[in-house]
Coordinates of C-alpha atoms in Angstrom, one line a residue:
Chain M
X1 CA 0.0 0.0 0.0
X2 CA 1.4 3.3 -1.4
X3 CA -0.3 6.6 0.1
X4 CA 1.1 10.3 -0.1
X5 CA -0.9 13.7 -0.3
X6 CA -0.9 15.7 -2.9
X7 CA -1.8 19.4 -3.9
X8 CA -3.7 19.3 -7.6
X9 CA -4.4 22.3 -9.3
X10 CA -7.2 22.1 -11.9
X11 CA -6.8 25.2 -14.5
X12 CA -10.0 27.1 -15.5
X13 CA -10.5 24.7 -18.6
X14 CA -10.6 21.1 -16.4
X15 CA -12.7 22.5 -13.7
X16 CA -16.0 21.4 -14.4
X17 CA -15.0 17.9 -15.4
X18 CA -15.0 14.5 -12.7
X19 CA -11.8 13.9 -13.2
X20 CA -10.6 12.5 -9.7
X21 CA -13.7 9.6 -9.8
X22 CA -11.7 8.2 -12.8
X23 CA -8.6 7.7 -9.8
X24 CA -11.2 5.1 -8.3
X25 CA -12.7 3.8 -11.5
X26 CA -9.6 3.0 -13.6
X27 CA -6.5 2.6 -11.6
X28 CA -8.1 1.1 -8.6
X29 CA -6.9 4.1 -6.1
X30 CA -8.9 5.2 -3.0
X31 CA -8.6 9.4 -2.1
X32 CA -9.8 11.1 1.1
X33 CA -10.0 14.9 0.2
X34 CA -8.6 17.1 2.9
X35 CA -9.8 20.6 1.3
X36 CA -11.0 21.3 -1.9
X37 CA -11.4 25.4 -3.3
X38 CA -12.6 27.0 -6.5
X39 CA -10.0 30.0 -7.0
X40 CA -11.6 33.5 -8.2
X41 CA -10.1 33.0 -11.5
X42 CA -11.9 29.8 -11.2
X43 CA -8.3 27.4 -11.1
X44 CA -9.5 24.9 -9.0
X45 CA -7.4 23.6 -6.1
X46 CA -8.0 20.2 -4.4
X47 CA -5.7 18.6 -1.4
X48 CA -6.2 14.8 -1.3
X49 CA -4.7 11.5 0.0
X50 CA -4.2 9.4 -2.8
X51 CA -3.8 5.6 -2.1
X52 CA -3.0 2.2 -3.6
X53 CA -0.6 0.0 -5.1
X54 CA 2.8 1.7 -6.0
X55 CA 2.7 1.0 -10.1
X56 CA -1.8 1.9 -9.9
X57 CA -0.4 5.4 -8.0
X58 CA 2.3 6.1 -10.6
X59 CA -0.2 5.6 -13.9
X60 CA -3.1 7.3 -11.6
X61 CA -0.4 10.6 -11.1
X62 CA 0.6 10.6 -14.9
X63 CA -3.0 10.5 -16.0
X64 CA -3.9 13.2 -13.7
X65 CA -1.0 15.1 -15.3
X66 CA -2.5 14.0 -19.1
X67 CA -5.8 15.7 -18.0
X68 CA -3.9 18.9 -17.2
X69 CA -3.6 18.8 -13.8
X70 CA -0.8 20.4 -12.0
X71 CA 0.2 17.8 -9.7
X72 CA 2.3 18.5 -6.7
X73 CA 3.8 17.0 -3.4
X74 CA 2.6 18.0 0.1
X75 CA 3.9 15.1 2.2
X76 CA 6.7 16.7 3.7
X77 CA 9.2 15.2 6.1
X78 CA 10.9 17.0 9.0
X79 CA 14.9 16.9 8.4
X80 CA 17.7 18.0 11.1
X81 CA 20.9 20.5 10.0
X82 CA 23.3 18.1 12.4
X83 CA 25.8 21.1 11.9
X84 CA 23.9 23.9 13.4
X85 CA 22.2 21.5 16.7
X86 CA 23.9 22.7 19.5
X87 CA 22.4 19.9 21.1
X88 CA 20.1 22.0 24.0
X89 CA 17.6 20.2 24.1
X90 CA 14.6 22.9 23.9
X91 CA 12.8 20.9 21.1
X92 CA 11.8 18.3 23.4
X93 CA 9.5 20.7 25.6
X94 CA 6.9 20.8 22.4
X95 CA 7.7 17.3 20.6
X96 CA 4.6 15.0 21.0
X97 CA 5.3 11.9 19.8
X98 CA 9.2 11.4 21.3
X99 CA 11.2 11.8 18.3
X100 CA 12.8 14.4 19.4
X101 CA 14.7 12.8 22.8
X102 CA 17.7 13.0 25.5
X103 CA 20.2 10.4 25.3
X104 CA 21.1 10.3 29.1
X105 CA 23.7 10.2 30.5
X106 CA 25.7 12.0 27.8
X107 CA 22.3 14.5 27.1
X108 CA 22.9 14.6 23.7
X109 CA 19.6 14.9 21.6
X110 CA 18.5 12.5 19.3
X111 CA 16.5 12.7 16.3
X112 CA 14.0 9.4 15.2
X113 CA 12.2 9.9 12.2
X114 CA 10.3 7.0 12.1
X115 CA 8.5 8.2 15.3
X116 CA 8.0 11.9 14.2
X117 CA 4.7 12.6 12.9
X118 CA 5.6 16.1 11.0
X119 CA 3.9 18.2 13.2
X120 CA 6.3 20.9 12.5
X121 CA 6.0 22.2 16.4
X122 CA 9.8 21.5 16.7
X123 CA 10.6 23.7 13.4
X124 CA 10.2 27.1 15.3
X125 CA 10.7 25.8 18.6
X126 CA 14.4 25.4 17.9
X127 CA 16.4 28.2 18.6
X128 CA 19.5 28.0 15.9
X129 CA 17.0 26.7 13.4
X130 CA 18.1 23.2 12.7
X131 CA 14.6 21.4 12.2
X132 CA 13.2 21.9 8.6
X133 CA 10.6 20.7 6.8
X134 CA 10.9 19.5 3.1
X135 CA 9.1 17.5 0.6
X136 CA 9.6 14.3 0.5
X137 CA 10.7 13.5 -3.2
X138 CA 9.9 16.2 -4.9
X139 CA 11.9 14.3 -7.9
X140 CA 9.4 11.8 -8.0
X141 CA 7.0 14.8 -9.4
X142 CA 9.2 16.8 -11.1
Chain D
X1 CA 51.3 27.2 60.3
X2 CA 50.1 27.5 57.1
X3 CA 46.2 27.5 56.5
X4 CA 46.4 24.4 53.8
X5 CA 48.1 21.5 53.3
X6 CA 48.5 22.3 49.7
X7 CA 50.0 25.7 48.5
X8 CA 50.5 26.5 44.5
X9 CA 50.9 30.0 42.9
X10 CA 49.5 31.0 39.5
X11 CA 53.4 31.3 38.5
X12 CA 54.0 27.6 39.7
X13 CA 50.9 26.3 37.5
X14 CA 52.2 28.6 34.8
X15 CA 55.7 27.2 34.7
X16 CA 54.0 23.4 35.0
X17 CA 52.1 24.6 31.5
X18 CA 55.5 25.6 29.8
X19 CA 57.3 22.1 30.9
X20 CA 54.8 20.5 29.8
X21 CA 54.4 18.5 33.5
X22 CA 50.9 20.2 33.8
X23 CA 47.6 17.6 35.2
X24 CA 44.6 19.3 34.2
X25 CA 41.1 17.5 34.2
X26 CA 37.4 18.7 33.7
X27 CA 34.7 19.7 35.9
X28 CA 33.3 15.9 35.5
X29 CA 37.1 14.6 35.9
X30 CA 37.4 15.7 39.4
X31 CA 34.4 14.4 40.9
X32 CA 35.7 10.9 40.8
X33 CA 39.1 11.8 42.1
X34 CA 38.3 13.9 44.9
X35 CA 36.1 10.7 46.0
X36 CA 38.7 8.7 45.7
X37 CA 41.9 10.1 46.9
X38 CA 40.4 13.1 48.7
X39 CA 41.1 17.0 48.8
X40 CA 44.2 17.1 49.9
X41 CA 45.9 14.4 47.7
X42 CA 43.7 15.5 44.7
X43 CA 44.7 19.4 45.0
X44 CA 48.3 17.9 45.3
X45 CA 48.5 16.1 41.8
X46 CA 45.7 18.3 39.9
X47 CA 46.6 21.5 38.8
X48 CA 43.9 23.0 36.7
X49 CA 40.0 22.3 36.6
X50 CA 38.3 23.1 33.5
X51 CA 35.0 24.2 33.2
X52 CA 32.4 25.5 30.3
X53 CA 28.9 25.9 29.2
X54 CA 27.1 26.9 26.1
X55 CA 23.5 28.3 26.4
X56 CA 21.2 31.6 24.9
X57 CA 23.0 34.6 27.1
X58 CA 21.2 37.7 26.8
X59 CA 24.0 40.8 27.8
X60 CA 26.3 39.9 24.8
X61 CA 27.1 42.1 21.9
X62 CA 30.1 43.4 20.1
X63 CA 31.9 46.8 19.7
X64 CA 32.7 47.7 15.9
X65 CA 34.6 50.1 14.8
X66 CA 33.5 50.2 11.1
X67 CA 36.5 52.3 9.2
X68 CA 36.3 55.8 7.5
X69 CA 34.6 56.9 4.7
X70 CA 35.1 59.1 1.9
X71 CA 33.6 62.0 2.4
X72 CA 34.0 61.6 6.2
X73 CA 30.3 60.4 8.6
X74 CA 30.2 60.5 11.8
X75 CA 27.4 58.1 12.5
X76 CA 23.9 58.7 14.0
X77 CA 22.6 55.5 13.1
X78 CA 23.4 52.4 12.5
X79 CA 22.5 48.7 10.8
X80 CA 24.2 45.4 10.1
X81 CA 21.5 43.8 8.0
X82 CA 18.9 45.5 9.0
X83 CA 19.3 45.4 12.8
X84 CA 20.0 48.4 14.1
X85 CA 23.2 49.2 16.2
X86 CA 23.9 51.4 18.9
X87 CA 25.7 54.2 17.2
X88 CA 26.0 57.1 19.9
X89 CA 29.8 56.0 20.9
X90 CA 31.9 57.9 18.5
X91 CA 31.7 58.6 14.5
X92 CA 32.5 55.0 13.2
X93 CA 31.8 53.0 16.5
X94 CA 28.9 50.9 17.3
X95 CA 27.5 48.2 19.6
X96 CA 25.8 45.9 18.2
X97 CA 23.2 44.0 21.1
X98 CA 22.8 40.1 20.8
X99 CA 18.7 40.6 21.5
X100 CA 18.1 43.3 19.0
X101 CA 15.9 42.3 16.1
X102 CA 15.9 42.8 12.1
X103 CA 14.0 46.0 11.8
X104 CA 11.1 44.7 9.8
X105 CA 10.8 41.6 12.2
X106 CA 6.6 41.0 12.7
X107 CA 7.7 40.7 16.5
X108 CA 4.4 39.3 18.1
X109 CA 1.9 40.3 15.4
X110 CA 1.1 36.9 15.3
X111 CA 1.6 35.2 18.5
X112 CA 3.8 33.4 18.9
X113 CA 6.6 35.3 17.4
X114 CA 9.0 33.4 15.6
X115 CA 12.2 36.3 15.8
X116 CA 14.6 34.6 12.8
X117 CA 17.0 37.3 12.6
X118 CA 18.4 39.6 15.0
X119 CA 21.8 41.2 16.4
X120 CA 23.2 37.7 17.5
X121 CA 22.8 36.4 13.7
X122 CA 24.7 39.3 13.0
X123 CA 27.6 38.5 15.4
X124 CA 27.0 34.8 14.0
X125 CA 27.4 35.7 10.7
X126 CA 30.5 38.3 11.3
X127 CA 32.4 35.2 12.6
X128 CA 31.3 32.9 10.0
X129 CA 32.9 35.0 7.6
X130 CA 29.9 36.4 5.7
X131 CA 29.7 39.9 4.7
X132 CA 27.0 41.9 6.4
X133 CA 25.7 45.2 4.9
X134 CA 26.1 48.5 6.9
X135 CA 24.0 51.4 6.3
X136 CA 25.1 54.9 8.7
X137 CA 23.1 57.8 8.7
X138 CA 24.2 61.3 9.7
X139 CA 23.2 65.2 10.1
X140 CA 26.4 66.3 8.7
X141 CA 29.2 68.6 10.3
X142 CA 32.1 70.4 8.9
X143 CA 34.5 67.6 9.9
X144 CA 31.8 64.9 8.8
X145 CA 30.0 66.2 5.9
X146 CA 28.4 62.6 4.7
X147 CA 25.1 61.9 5.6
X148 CA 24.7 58.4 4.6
X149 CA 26.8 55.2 3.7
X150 CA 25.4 51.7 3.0
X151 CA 28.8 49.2 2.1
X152 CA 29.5 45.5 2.7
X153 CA 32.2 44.7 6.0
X154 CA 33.1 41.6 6.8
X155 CA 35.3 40.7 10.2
X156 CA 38.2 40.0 8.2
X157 CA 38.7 44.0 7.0
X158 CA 36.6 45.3 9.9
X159 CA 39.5 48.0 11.9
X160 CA 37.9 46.1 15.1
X161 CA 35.7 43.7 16.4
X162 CA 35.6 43.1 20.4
X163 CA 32.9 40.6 21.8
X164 CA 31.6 42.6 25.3
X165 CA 29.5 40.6 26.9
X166 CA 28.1 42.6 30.2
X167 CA 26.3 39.7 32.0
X168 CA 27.2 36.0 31.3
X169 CA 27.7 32.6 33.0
X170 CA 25.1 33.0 35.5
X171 CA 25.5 30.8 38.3
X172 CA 22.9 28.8 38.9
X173 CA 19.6 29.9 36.7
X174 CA 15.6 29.1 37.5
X175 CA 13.5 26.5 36.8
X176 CA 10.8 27.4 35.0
X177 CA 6.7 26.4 34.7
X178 CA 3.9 27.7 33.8
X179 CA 1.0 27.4 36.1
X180 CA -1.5 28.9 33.6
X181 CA -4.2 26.7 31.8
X182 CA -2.3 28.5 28.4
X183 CA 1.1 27.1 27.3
X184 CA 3.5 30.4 27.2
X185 CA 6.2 31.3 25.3
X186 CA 9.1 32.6 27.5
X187 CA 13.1 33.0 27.3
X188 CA 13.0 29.6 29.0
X189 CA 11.3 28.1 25.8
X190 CA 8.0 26.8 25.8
X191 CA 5.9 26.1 28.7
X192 CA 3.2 24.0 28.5
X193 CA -0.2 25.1 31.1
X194 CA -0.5 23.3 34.4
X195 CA 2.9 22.9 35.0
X196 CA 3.6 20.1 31.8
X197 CA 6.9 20.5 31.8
X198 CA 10.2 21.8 33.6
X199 CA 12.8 23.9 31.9
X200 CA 16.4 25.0 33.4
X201 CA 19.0 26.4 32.1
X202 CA 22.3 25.6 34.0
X203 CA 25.3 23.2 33.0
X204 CA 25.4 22.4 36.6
X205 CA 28.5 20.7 37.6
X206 CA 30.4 21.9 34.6
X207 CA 29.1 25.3 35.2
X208 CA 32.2 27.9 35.7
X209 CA 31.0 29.7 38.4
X210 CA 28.9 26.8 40.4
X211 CA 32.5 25.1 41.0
X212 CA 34.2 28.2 42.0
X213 CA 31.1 29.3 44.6
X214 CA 33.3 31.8 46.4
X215 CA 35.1 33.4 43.4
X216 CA 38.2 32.7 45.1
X217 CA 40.2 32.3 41.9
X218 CA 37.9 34.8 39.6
X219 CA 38.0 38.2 38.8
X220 CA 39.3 41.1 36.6
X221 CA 42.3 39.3 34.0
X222 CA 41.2 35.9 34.1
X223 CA 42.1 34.2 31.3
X224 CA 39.1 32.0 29.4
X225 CA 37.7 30.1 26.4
X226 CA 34.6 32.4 24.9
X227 CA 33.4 32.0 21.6
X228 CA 36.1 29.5 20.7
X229 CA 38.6 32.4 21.1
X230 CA 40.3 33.7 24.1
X231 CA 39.0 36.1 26.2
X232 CA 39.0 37.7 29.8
X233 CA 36.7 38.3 32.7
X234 CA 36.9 42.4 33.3
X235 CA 34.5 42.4 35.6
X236 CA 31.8 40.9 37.5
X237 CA 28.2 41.1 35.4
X238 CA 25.4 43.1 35.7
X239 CA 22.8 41.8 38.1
X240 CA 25.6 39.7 40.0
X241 CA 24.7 39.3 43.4
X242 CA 26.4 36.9 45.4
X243 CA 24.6 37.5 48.5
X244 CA 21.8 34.9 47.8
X245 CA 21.4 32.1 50.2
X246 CA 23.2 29.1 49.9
X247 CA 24.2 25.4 50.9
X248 CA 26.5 24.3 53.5
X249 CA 29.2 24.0 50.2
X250 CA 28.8 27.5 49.5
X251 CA 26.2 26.9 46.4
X252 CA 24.1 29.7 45.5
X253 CA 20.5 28.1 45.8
X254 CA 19.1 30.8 43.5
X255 CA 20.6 32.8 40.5
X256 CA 23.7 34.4 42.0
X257 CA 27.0 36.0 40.5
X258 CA 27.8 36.3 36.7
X259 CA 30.4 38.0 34.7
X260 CA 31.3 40.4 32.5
X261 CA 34.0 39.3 29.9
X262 CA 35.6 40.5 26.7
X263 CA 37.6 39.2 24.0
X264 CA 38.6 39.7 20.2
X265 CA 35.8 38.5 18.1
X266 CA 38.3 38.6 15.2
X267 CA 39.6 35.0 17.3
X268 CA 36.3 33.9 17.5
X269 CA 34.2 31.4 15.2
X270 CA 30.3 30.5 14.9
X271 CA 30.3 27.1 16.2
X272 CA 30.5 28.9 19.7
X273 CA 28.6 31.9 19.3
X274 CA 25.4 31.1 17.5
X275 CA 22.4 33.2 16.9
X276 CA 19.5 31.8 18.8
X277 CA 15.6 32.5 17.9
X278 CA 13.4 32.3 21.3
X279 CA 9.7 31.5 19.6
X280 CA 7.2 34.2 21.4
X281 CA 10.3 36.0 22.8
X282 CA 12.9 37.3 20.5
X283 CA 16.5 37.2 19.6
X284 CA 19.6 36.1 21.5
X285 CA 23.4 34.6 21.4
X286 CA 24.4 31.5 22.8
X287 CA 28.0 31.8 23.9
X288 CA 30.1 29.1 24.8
X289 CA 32.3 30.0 27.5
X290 CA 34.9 28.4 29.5
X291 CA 37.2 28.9 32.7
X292 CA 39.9 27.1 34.0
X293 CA 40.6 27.0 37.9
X294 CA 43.5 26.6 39.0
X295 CA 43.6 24.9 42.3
X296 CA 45.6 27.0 44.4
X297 CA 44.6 24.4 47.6
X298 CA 42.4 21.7 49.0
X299 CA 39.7 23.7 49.4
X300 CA 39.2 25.2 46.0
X301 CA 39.4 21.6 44.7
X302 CA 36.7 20.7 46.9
X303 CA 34.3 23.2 45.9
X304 CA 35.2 22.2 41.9
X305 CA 34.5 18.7 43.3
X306 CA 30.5 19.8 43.5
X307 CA 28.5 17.1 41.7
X308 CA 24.7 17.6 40.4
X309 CA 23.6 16.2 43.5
X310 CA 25.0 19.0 45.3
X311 CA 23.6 21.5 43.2
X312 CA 20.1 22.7 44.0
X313 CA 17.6 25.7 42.1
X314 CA 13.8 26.9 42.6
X315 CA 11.2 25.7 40.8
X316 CA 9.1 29.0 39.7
X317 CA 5.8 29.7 38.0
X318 CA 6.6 32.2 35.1
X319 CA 2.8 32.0 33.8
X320 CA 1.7 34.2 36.5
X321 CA 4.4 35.3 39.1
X322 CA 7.4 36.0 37.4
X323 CA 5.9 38.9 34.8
X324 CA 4.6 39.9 38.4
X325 CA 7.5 40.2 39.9
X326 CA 6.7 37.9 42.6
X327 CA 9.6 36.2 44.1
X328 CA 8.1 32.5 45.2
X329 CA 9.8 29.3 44.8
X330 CA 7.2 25.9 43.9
X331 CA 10.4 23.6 45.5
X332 CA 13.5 23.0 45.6
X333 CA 15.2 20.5 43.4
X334 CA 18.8 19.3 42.3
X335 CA 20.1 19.1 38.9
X336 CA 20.8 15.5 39.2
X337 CA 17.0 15.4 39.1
X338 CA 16.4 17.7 36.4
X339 CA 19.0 16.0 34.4
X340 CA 17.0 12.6 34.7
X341 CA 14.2 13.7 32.6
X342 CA 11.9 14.1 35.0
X343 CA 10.9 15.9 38.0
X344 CA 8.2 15.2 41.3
X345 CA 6.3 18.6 41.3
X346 CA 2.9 18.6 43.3
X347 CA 2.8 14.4 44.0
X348 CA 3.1 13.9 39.9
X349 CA 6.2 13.3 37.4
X350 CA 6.9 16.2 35.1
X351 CA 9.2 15.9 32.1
X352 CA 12.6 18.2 32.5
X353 CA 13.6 20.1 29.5
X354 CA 17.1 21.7 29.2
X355 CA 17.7 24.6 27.6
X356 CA 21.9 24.6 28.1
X357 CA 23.6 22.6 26.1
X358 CA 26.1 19.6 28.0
X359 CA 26.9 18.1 25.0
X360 CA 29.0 21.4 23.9
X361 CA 29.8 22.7 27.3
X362 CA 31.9 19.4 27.7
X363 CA 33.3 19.9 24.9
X364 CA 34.7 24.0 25.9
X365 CA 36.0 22.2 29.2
X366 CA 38.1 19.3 27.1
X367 CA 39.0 21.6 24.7
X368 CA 40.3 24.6 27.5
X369 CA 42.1 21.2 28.8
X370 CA 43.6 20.5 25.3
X371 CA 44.8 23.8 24.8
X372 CA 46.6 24.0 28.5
X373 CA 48.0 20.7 27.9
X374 CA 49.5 21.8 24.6
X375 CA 50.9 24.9 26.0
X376 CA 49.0 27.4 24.0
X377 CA 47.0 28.4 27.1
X378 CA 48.6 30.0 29.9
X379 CA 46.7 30.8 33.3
X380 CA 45.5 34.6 33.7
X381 CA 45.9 36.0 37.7
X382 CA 43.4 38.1 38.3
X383 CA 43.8 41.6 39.4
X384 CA 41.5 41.4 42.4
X385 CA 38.6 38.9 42.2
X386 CA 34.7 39.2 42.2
X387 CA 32.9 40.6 44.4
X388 CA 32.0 38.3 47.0

């Protein structure tokens, strides 16, 4: 199971057509939409979770992008700049899920990705700015 | 009789340095050994304790002297990228304050306040080599006709750069909660309501002046590590005030003395002076900072013997009481607690966070070690010492 959230961007000319159903109906993907707008220029915006087999995702992006569709990343992961962490230890008063630890007793911190959940809290909560988030493979896209 | 057992002399320890026969250990080191052998044989075969921390300290900046222009300014104002300096000191002289933020910073439009750039990234970025664009304005005189100059400096052609910090190394700092029902945003990071988690500030047992309580071997000309360059303690800080209450050891239960200390930023680098963003609060420099202490005698190697167990601070509410001014403490507790992760505050376990860095303070006191060992570092005897 393959599942990332994307930003598509429907231009004036695609608007009115049901082209995410076809997701469902022909490549066998499941979507949850997170928020869905109609611009004033009437570009339409849609924010979904796209879900399914790797190779069903891949043909489901590329016919998304033969309609027209701007098709874009969101999934974003949080990275840290090892060079600038001093190693305080103030991102772990906001981090909620424990990814952002003290390894006692040399108090250095550590950082687990696989435990983070891209909350972002840590991003602004670091004082010399070493948390960032970034796209995931924005290649992938590109 | 003599008081102590053990008698050196700054000159002695100095000499050991230049033969090379010099036993220096860290602030960690000399636990252990004073255990084992006790005071007297440990002040015998240890010459030199290092110390060091490395956390925000607010009261830092650096004096610039920025070079003349043609036609001549004498300075009204001042800004390194944006931040404005202090420029009533002379016509190309400024001071440039670690808290002072980027002109068109949002502050706490929208709450919290994230504060990206401010006069420590200024300092940081001096001594990382970058340039950093200065713009002076002027009214003009007969000996200063120009009215304005924007140009690029950088530390390298800069005339002079001094790091003059009025008020670091406080010894012994708060800890900090937040009683509210609202998490808060202070200088001791975020506090979450109802008292969710614990910060402090303090490197405890590596901390300079928590192993030299008394100040018996610091004051004006001692030598130190700051900012990864050498530098001096001139004076003793602003705030310092050593007549706070203590333990039977002589720690200062509360915050207590701190110092005021100087040094070429030219000598400096960024990995220990970094520009610090405080969400909800504002700008700030973390300093790394060092002292050696020589042990003169038994006694001053049994108050650098102090372990985190022996060092105690208040726990204090700064949702409410603090911007109050009220002076209460919620408990007393030591930093080999708040160094466990967690805390007992009110019959429940709270989470500790620390805001001072141990990882790079024990690395100021090995390196301060490294350097003495290697002769590069010779001891400083201070003109008179701190006020005690």
């Amino acid at each position: 199971m393959y599942s990332k959230i994307l930003i598509l961007r429907f231009p004036e000319t695609e608007v009115e057509k049901p082209i995410v159903c076809y997701l469902v109906k022909d490549y066998d993907l499941t979507f949850n939409i997170l928020n869905a707008t109609i611009l004033p220029r009437k570009e339409g915006i849609m924010v979904l979770e796209l879900s399914g087999s790797r190779k069903n995702f891949r043909e489901g992006v590329q016919y998304l992008k033969s309609q027209g569709v701007h098709v874009k990343n969101a999934s974003q992961e949080i990275r840290r700049d090892n060079k600038k962490c001093t190693h305080c230890g103030a991102c772990t008063a906001v981090c909620p899920t424990g990814a952002l630890s003290i390894q006692r007793p040399e108090m250095l911190v550590v950082f687990d990705q696989k435990k983070c959940s891209v909350c972002e809290l840590c991003v602004s909560a670091c004082p010399p700015r070493a948390m960032e988030a970034k796209p995931t493979s924005k290649i992938f896209f590109e | 009789m003599k008081k102590y057992k053990v008698n050196k002399t700054y000159l002695e320890i100095n000499e050991k340095i230049k033969s090379g026969e010099v036993v220096v250990v860290t602030a960690e080191e000399i636990i252990d050994i004073v255990k084992k052998e006790g005071s007297v044989e440990a002040a015998r075969r240890v010459d030199i304790v290092t110390t060091g921390t490395f956390s925000p300290m607010c009261s830092s900046g650096a004096f610039i002297n920025f070079g003349h222009s043609v036609p001549t300014i004498r300075a009204s104002e001042v800004w390194l990228n944006k931040v404005p300096a202090y420029a009533g000191v002379a016509a190309v002289d400024c001071y440039i304050g670690a808290t002072e933020l980027c002109e068109d910073d949002p502050l706490n439009k929208v709450y919290p306040g994230e504060f990206n750039y401010g006069g420590g990234h200024v300092i940081q970025d001096l001594v990382a080599g970058k340039n950093v664009h200065l713009k002076a304005t002027s009214y003009g005189t007969s000996c200063y006709p120009n009215r304005m100059i924007e140009k690029e400096i950088s530390l390298r052609t800069l005339p002079s750069a001094t790091l003059c910090n009025p008020r670091n190394g406080y010894q012994n700092y708060n800890c900090a909660v937040n009683l509210t029902n609202k998490t808060i945003y202070t200088y001791m990071g975020t506090l979450k309501p109802k008292a969710g988690n614990a910060n402090y500030s303090s490197a405890g047992e590596l901390s300079p002046l928590l192993n030299d309580p008394y100040y018996k071997t610091i004051g004006l000309g001692t030598r130190i590590f700051l900012g990864g360059g050498i530098g001096y303690v001139t004076w003793h800080g602003t705030q310092h005030k050593p007549s706070v209450k203590r333990t039977k050891k002589g720690v200062p239960l509360t915050p207590a003395g701190t110092l005021w200390v100087m040094g070429d930023l030219k000598k400096m680098s960024s990995k220990w002076l970094v520009g610090v963003s405080i969400q909800g609060y504002g700008c700030s420099l973390a300093v790394g900072l060092g002292i050696p202490i020589p042990i003169l005698n038994e006694e001053i190697v049994q108050y650098a013997a102090v372990s985190d167990e022996e060092i105690f601070t208040q726990i204090v509410d700064y949702g409410h009481d603090y911007p109050n001014g009220i002076s209460k403490s919620y408990g007393q507790v030591s930093y080999a607690e708040l160094k466990s992760g967690h805390i007992e505050f009110k019959g429940e376990k709270i989470p500790t966070v620390p805001l001072s860095s141990m990882v790079m303070a024990r690395e100021i006191a090995e390196t301060l070690k490294k350097w003495i060992l290697q002769g590069k570092f010779m001891l400083g005897e201070p003109q008179f010492t701190l006020l005690r």
